[in-house]
Coordinates of C-alpha atoms in Angstrom, one line a residue:
X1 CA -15.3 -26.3 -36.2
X2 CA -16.2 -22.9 -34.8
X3 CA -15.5 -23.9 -31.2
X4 CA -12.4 -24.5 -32.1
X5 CA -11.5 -21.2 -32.4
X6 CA -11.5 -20.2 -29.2
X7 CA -8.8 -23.1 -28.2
X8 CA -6.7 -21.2 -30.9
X9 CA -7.3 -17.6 -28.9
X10 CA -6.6 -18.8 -26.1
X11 CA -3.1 -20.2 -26.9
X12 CA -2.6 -17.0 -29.3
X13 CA -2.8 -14.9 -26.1
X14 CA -0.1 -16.7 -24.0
X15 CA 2.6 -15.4 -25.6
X16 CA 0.7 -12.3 -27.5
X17 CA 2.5 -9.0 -25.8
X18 CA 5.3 -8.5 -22.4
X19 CA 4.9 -6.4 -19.6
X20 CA 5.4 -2.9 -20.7
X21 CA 6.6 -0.5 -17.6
X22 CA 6.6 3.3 -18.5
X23 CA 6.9 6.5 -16.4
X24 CA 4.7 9.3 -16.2
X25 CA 5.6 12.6 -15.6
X26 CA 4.0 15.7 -15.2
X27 CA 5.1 19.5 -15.3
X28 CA 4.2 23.1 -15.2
X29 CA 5.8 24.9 -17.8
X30 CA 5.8 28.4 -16.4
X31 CA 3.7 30.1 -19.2
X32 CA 5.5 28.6 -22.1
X33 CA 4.5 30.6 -25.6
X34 CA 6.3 31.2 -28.9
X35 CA 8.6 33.7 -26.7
X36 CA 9.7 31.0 -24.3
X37 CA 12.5 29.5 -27.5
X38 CA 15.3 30.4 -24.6
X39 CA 14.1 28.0 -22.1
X40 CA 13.1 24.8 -24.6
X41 CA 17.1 23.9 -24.3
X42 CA 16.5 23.6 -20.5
X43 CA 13.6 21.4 -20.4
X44 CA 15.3 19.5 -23.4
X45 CA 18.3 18.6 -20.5
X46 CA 15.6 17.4 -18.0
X47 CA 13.6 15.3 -20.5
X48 CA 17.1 13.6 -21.6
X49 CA 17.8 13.1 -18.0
X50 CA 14.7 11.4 -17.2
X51 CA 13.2 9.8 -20.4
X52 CA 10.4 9.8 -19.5
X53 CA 7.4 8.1 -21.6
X54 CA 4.8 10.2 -21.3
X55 CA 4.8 13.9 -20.6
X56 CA 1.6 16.1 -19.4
X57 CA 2.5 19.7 -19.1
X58 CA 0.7 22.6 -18.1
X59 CA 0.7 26.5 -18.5
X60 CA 1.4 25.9 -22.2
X61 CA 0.1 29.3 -23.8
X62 CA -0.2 28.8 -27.8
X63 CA 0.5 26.5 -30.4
X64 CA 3.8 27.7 -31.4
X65 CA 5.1 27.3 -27.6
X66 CA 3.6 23.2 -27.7
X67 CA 5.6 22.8 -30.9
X68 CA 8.9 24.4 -29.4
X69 CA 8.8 22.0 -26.9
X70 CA 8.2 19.1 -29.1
X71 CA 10.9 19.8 -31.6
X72 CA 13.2 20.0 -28.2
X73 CA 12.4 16.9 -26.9
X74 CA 12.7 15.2 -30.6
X75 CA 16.0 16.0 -30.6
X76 CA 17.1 13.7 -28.0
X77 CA 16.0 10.6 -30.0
X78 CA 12.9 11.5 -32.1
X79 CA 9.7 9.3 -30.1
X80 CA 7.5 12.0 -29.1
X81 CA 4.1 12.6 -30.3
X82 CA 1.4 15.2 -29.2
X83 CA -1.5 15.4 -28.4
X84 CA -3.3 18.6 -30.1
X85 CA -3.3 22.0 -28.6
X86 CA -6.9 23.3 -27.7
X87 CA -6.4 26.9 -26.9
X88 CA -9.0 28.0 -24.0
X89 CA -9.5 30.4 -21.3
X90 CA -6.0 31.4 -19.6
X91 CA -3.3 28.6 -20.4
X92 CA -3.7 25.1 -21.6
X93 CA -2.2 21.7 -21.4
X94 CA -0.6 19.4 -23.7
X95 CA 0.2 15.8 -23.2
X96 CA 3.8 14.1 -25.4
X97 CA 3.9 10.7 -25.6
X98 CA 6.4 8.0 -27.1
X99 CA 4.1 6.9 -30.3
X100 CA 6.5 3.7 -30.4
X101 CA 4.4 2.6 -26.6
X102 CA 1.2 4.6 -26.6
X103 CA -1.4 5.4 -29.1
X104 CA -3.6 8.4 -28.6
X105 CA -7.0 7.4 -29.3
X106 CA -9.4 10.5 -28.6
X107 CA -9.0 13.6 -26.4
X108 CA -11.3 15.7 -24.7
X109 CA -12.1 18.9 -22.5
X110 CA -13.5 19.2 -19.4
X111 CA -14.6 23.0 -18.9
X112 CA -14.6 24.4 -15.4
X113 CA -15.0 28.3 -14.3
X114 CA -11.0 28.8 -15.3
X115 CA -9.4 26.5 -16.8
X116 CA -10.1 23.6 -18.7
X117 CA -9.3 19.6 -17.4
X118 CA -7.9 17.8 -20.6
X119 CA -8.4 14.2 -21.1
X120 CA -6.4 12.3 -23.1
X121 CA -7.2 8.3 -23.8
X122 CA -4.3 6.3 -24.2
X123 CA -3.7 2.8 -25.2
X124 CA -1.2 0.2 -24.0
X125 CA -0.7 -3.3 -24.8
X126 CA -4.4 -3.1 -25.9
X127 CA -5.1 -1.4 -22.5
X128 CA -7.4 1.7 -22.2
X129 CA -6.1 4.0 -19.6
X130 CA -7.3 7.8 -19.5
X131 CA -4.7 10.8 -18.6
X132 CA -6.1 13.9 -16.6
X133 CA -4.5 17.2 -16.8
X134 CA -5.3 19.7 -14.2
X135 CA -4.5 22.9 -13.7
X136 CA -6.4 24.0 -10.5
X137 CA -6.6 27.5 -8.9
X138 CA -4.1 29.5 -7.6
X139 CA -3.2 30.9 -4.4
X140 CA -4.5 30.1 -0.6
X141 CA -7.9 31.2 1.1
X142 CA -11.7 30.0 1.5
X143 CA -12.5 31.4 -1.4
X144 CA -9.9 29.6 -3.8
X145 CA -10.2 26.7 -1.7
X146 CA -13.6 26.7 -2.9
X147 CA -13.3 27.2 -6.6
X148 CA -10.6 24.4 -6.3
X149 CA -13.5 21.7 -5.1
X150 CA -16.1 23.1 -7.7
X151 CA -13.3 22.1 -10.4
X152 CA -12.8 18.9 -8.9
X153 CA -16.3 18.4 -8.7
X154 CA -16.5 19.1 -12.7
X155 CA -13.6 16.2 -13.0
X156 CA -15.7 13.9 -10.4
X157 CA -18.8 14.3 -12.2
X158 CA -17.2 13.4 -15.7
X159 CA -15.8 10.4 -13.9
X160 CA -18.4 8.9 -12.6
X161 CA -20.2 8.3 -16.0
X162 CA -17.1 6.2 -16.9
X163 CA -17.5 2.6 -17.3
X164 CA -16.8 1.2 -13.9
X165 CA -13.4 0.0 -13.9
X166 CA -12.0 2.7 -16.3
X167 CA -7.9 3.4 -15.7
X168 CA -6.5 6.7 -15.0
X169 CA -4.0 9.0 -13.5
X170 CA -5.2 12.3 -12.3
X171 CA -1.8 14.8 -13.0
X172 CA -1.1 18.2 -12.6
X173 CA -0.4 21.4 -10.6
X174 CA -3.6 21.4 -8.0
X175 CA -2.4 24.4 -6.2
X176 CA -3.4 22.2 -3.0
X177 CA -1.7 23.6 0.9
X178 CA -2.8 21.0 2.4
X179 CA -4.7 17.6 2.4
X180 CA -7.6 18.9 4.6
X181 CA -8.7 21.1 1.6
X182 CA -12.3 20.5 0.4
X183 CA -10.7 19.5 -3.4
X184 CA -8.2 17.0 -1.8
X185 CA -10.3 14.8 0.4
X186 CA -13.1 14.9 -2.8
X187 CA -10.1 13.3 -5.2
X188 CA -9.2 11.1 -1.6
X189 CA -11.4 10.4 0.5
X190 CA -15.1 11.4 -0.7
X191 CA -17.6 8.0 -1.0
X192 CA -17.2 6.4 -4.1
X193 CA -13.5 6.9 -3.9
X194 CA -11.9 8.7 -7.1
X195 CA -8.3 8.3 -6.6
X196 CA -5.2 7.5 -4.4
X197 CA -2.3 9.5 -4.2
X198 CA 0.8 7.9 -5.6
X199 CA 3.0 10.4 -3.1
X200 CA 2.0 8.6 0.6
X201 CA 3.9 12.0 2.0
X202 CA 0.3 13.8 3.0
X203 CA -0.3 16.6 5.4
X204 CA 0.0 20.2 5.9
X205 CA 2.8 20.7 3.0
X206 CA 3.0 24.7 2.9
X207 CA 6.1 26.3 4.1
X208 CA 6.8 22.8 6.7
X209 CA 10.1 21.5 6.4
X210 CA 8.7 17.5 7.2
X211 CA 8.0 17.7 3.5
X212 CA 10.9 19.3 2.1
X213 CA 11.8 15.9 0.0
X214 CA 8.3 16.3 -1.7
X215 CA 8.2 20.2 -2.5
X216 CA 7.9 21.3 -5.8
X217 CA 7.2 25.5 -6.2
X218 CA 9.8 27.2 -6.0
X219 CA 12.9 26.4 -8.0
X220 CA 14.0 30.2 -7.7
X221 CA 14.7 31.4 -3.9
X222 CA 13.2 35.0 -5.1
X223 CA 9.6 33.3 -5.6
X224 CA 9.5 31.9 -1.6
X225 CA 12.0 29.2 -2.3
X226 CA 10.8 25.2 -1.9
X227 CA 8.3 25.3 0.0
X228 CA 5.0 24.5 -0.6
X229 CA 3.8 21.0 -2.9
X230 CA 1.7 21.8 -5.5
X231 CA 2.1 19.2 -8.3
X232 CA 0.6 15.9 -7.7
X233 CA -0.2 12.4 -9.4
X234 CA -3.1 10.6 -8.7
X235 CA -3.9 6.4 -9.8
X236 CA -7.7 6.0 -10.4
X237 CA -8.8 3.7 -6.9
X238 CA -7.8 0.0 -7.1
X239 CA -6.2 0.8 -9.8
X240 CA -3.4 -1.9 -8.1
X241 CA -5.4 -5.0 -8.9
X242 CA -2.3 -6.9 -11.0
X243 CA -4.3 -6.3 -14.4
X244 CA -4.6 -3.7 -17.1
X245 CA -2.6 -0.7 -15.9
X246 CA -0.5 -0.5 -12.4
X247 CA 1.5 2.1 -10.7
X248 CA 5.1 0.9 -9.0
X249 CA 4.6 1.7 -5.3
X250 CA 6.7 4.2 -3.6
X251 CA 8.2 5.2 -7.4
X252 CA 6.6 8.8 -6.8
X253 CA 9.3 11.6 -7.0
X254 CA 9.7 15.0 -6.8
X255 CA 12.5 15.1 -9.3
X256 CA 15.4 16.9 -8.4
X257 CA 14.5 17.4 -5.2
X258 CA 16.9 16.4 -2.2
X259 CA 15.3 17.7 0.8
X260 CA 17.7 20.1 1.5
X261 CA 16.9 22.7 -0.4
X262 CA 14.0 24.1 2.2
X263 CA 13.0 27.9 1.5
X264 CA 16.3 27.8 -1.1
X265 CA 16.8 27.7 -4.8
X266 CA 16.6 24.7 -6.0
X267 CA 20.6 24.9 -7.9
X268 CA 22.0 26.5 -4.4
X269 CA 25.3 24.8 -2.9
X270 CA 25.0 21.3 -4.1
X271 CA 22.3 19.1 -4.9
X272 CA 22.8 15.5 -4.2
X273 CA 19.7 14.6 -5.8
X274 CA 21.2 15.7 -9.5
X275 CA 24.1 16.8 -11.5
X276 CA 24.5 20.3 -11.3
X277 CA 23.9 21.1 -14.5
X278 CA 20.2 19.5 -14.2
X279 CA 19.9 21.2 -10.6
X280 CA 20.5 24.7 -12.9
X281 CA 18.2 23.4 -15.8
X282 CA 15.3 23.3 -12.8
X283 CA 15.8 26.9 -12.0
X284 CA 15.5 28.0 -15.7
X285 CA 13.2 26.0 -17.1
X286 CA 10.0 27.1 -14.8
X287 CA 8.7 27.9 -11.1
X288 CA 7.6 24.2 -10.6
X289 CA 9.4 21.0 -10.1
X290 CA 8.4 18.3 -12.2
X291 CA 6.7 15.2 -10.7
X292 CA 7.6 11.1 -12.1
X293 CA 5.8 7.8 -11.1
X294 CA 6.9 4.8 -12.4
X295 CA 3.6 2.2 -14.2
X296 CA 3.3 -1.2 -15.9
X297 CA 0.9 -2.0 -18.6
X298 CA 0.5 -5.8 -18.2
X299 CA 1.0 -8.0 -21.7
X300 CA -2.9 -8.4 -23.1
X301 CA -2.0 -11.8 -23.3
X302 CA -0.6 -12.7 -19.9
X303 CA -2.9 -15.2 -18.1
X304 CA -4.4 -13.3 -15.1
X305 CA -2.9 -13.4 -12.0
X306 CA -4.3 -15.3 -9.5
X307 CA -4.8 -13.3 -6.2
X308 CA -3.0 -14.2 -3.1
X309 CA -4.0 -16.5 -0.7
X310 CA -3.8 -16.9 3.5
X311 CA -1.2 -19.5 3.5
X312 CA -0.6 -19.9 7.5
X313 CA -2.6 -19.1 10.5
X314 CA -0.8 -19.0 14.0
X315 CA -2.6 -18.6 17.5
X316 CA -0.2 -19.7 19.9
X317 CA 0.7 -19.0 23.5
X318 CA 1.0 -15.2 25.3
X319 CA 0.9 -13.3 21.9
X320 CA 2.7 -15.3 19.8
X321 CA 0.2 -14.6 16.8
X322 CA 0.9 -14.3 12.7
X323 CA -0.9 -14.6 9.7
X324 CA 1.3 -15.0 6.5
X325 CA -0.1 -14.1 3.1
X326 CA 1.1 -16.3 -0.1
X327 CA 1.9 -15.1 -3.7
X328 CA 0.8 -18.5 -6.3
X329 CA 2.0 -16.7 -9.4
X330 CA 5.4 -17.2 -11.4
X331 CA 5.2 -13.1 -11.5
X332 CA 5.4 -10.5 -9.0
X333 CA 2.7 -8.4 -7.5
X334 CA 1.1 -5.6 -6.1
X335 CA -0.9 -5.4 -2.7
X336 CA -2.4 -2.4 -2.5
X337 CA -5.8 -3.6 -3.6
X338 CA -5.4 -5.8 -0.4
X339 CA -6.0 -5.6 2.8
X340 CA -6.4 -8.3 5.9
X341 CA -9.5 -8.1 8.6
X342 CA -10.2 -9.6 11.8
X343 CA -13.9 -9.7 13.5
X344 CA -14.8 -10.4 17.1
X345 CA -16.0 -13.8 18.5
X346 CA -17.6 -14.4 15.3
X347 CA -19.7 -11.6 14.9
X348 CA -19.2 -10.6 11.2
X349 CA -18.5 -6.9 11.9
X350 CA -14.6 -6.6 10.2
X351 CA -14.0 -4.0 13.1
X352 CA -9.6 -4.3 12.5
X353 CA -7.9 -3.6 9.2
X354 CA -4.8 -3.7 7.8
X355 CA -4.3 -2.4 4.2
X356 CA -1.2 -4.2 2.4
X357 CA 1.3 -2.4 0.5
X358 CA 3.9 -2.9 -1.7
X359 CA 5.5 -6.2 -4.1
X360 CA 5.7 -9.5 -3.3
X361 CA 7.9 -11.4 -5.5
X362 CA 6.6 -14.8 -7.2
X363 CA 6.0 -17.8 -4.9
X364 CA 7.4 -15.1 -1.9
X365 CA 5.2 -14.8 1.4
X366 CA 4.3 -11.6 3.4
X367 CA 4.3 -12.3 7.1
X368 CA 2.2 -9.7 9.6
X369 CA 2.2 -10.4 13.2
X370 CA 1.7 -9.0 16.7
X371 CA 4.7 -6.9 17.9
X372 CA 4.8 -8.8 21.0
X373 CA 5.5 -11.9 19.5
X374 CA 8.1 -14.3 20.3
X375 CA 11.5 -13.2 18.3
X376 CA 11.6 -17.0 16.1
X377 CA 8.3 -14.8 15.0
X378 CA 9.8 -11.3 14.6
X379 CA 12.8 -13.0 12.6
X380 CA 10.8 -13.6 9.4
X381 CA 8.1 -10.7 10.0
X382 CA 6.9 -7.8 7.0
X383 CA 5.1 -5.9 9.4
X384 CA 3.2 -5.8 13.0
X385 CA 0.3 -4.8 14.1
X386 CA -2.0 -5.3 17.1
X387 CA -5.5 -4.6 15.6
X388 CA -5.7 -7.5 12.9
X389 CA -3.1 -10.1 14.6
X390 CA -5.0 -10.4 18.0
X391 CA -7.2 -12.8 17.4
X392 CA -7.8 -15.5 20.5
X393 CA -9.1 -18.4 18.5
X394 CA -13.1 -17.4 17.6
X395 CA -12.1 -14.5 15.6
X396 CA -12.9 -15.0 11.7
X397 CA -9.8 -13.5 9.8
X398 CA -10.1 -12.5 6.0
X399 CA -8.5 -11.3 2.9
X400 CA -10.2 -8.8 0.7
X401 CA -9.6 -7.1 -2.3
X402 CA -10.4 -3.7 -3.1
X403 CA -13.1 -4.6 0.1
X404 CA -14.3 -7.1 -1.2
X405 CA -13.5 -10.6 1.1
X406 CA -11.8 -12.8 -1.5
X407 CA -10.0 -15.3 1.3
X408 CA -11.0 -16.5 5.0
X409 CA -10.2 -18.3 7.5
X410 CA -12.7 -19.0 10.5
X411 CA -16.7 -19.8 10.8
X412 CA -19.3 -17.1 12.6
X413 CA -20.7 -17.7 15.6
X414 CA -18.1 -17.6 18.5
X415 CA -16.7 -21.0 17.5
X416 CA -13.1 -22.0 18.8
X417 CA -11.9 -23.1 15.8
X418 CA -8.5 -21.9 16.2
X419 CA -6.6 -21.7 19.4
X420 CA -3.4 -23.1 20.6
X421 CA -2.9 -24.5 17.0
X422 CA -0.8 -24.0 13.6
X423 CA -2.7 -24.1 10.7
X424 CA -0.8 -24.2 7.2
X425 CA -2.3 -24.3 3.9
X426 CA -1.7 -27.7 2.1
X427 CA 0.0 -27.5 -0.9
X428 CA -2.5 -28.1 -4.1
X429 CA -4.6 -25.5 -2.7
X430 CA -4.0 -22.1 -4.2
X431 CA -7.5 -20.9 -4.9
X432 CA -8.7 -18.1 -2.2
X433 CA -11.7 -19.6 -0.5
X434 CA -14.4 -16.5 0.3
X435 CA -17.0 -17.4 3.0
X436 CA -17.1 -19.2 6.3
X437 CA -13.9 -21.7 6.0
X438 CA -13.5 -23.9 9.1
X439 CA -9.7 -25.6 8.7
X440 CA -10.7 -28.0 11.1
X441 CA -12.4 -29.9 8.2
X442 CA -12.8 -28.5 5.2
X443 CA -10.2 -29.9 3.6
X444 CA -7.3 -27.2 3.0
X445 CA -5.1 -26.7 6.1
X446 CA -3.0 -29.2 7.9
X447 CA -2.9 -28.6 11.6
X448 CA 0.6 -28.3 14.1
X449 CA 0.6 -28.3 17.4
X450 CA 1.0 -25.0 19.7
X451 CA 4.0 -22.5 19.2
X452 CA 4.7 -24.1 16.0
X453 CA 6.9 -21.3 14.3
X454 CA 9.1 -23.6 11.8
X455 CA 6.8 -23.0 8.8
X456 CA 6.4 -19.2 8.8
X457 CA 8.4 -17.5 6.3
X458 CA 7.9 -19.3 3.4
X459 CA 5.5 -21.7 1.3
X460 CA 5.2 -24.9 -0.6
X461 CA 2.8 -24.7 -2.8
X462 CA 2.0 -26.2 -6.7
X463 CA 2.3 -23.5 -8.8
X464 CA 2.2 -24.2 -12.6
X465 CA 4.6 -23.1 -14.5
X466 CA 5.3 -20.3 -17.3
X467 CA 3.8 -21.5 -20.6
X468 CA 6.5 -22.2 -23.5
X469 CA 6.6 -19.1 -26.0
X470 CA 6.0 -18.7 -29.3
X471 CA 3.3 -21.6 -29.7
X472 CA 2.0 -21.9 -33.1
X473 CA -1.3 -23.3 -33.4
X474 CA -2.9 -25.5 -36.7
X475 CA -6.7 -26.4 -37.5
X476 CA -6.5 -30.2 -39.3
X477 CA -8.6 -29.7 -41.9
X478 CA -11.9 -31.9 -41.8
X479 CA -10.9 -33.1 -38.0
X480 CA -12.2 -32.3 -35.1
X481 CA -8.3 -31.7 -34.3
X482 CA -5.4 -29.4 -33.5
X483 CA -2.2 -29.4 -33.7
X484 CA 0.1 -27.2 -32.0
X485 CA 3.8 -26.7 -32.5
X486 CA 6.7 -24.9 -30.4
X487 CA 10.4 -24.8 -29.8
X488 CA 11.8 -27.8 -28.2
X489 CA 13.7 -26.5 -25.1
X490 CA 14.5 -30.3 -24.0
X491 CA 12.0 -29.6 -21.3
X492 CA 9.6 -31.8 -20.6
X493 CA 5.4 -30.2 -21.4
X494 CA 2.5 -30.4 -20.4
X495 CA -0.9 -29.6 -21.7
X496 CA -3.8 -28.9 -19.0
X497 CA -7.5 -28.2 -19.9
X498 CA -10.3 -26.9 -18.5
X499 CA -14.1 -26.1 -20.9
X500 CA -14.5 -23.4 -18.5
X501 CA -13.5 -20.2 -19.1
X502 CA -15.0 -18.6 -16.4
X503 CA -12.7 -21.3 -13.5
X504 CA -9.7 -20.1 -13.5
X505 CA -6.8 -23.4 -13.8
X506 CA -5.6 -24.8 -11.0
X507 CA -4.6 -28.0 -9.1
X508 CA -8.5 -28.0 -8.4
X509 CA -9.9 -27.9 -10.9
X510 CA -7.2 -29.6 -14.1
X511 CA -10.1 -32.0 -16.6
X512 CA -7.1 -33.6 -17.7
X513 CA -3.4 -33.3 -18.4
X514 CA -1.4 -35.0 -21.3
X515 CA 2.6 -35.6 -20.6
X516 CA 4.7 -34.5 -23.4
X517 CA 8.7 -35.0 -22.7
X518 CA 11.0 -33.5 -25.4
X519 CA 8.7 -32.9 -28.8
X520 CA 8.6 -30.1 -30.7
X521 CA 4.5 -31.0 -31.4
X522 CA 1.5 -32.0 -30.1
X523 CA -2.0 -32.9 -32.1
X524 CA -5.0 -33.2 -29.3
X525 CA -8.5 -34.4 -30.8
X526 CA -11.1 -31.8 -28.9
X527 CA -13.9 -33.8 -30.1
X528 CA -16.3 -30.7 -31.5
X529 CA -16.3 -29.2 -27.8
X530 CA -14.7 -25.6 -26.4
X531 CA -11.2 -26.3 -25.0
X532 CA -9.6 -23.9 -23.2
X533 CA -5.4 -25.3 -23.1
X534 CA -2.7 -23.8 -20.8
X535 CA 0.8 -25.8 -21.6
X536 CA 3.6 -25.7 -19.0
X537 CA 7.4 -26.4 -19.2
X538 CA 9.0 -28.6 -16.2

């Protein structure tokens, strides 16, 4: 009766926790002590304002100045907790959180030259995800630009003898001019990649006016005005994989800022971006501008989502070329992690790339093709591009994840497996296939003749549907039998299996499927083997 169990964990899980989205946000308080009691009112404006879930703060300079700013923002609706205040070298951080969302499970310090890196390790819908605060730095030159990097390097270091797959967000004020400082590309663009930045708005950001929407230092006109970007959030890389912790692309904000406050108080003339009482909270409350992003926890007991799959190939006259990616979930997701790539003839070398961005909605498709396609094309196109979608027939093209090839379609060798033809993806097959895939015969891909444009856009596919909630699940006693019991919705259920754990369920790969139209119960004899149940609602 033991294996059993895991029938009853399984089904437990389906309906265990919801998606829980929650916004980050992170501040320099402008030396906030026991003295700073006449600016907690201002901050207490901007918290209301933004409710923000959890709050990492910097320049914090005692105790009594942490717990000001705690009894402030507990007067809005009493959810915050802290972290504890560890009082180093120069000032500190602190981290607030909503106790009702997060727990705080440990904290630690991270000593550097100045001051210290705080980690705090949070937990989310049973999710581990780790919170850096930084606090990098000041002021421009080689020599600061230096001291920067040998900080980040103390961060990197700790990193790296994280578990691989660890979650976090790297916040704070990083004193950074630029992204072609030594610190920046480290956190960016060093081998093994440590982070992305959640603001895509990268480049020369002191005193330019291209990035006046991202500015954040300084609120007051008398201290330069905003012009320079020194508060940043960063997601740990591949962070975006549609499990455990993601960040909401293009949710990264300087708050407050409009972009037209360049070189200008932040509360001068009007601010579109916010009332104008919360433009004239940001000019008391500190120096800096605070930073959001916008995340979602995934429920612990959501089944996986399945990763997206090449769902129509086209090589057709002149450059009438697409590929069109397919999302087989009933939920949303997020392709960052994603990216397509196209060979030469054959030859295994991935020498084109395109990275994917952004949400594609359940059972939605994302179309890329060459900008010199014909316009039936361009009228249902994502995106174009001429690396990736020029492909003449022998050229292998692939989906990877996070680099690694996940979906292909094409075989090596300068084969002509695809020119002058349509391939779509039939639809019981919404599995990605990794290695050589010829869809001349393998099985997956119906063919259509040349400059066959009528399919692109969308996708039939056999998706299964959302599990019924709140299944309750009953060992027999003395049986090798269980019986499990949920709400009768008039649907009609059914139950799939698989003794697999480690195949995911689809169309493919089903043992066997029992019809159930309009009962409340179902009692299924597992016969003293591991059964691993998914039950669907038509």
């Amino acid at each position: 009766m033991n294996k059993i169990f895991l029938v009853i964990t399984l089904l437990v899980f389906i309906s265990l926790s919801a998606d829980t989205n929650f916004t980050i946000m992170s501040y320099n308080a402008l030396n906030f002590d026991q003295n700073s009691s006449s600016r907690t009112s201002y901050f207490k404006q901007i918290i209301e304002y933004n409710d923000p879930d959890i709050i990492v703060m910097q320049e914090i300079v005692d105790q009594n100045g942490a717990n000001l700013l705690l009894n402030a923002f507990n007067q809005i609706n009493n959810e915050y907790a802290a972290s504890a205040f560890i009082d180093g070298f120069d000032t500190d951080n602190i981290l607030y959180f909503k106790s009702a969302v997060f727990a705080l499970d440990s904290q630690n310090v991270i000593s550097t030259n100045l001051r210290d890196i705080s980690e705090y390790v949070l937990v989310v819908n049973d999710h581990e995800f780790r919170v850096y605060s930084c606090h990098l730095k000041a002021s421009s030159g080689t020599t600061n630009e230096q001291q920067r990097y040998q900080e980040i390097l103390q961060l990197r270091s700790h990193i790296e003898s994280l578990p691989a797959g660890t979650e976090y967000v790297i916040a704070g004020d990083m004193n950074f001019y630029s992204d072609d400082e030594p610190a920046y590309e480290n956190l960016t663009i060093t081998a093994p990649l440590l982070s992305e930045d959640i603001c895509t708005q990268v480049g020369n950001w002191h005193n330019n006016s291209s990035f006046s929407t991202v500015h954040t230092q300084s609120t007051c006109e008398s201290g330069g005005g905003m012009d320079d970007k020194f508060d940043f959030l960063f997601a740990s890389n591949g962070m975006n994989d549609n499990a455990g912790i993601d960040f909401i692309p293009n949710s990264f904000e300087s708050f407050g800022n409009d972009g037209n406050h360049f070189n200008q108080s932040i509360n001068s003339g009007t601010n579109s971006a916010v009332p104008s009482n919360i433009a004239d909270a940001l000019f008391e409350a500190s120096d800096h501008l605070p930073v959001i992003a916008e995340f979602i926890a995934f429920g612990c007991g959501s089944q996986p989502l399945s990763d997206p799959i090449i769902s129509e190939y086209i090589e057709g006259s002149s450059l009438n070329k697409a590929i069109e990616i397919f999302n087989p979930n009933n939920e949303q997701m997020y392709l960052a992690a994603y990216s397509l790539q196209k060979d030469v003839n054959g030859d295994g070398n991935w020498v084109n790339t395109y990275n994917l961005s952004g949400i594609l909605a359940a059972g939605d498709v994302f179309v890329l093709a060459n900008s010199q396609a014909d316009p039936q094309i361009l009228a249902v196109v994502d995106d174009t591009d001429d690396g990736v979608i020029n492909f003449n027939g022998d050229d292998q093209v692939r989906l990877t994840k996070n680099g690694v090839e996940i979906d292909r379609i094409g075989i090596p060798g300068d084969v002509t497996f695809g020119q002058n033809v349509t391939y779509v993806r039939k639809p019981d097959f919404i599995i990605p296939q990794s290695g050589p895939q010829d869809p001349r015969n393998n099985g997956e891909w119906d063919s259509y003749p040349e400059d066959t444009f009528s399919y692109l856009g969308s996708h039939t596919a056999l998706i299964p549907p959302d599990p019924p909630e709140n299944v309750n699940i009953e060992i027999l006693p003395d049986t090798d039998q269980v019986k499990l019991t949920w709400i009768n919705e008039g649907l009609t259920y059914k139950i799939y299996s698989n003794t697999d754990p480690g195949i995911p369920f689809s169309t493919q790969n089903w043992n066997f499927e029992i019809s159930v139209i309009n009962v409340e119960q179902v009692i299924l004899d597992v016969n003293g083997n591991s059964r691993y149940f998914i039950i669907t609602a038509e």
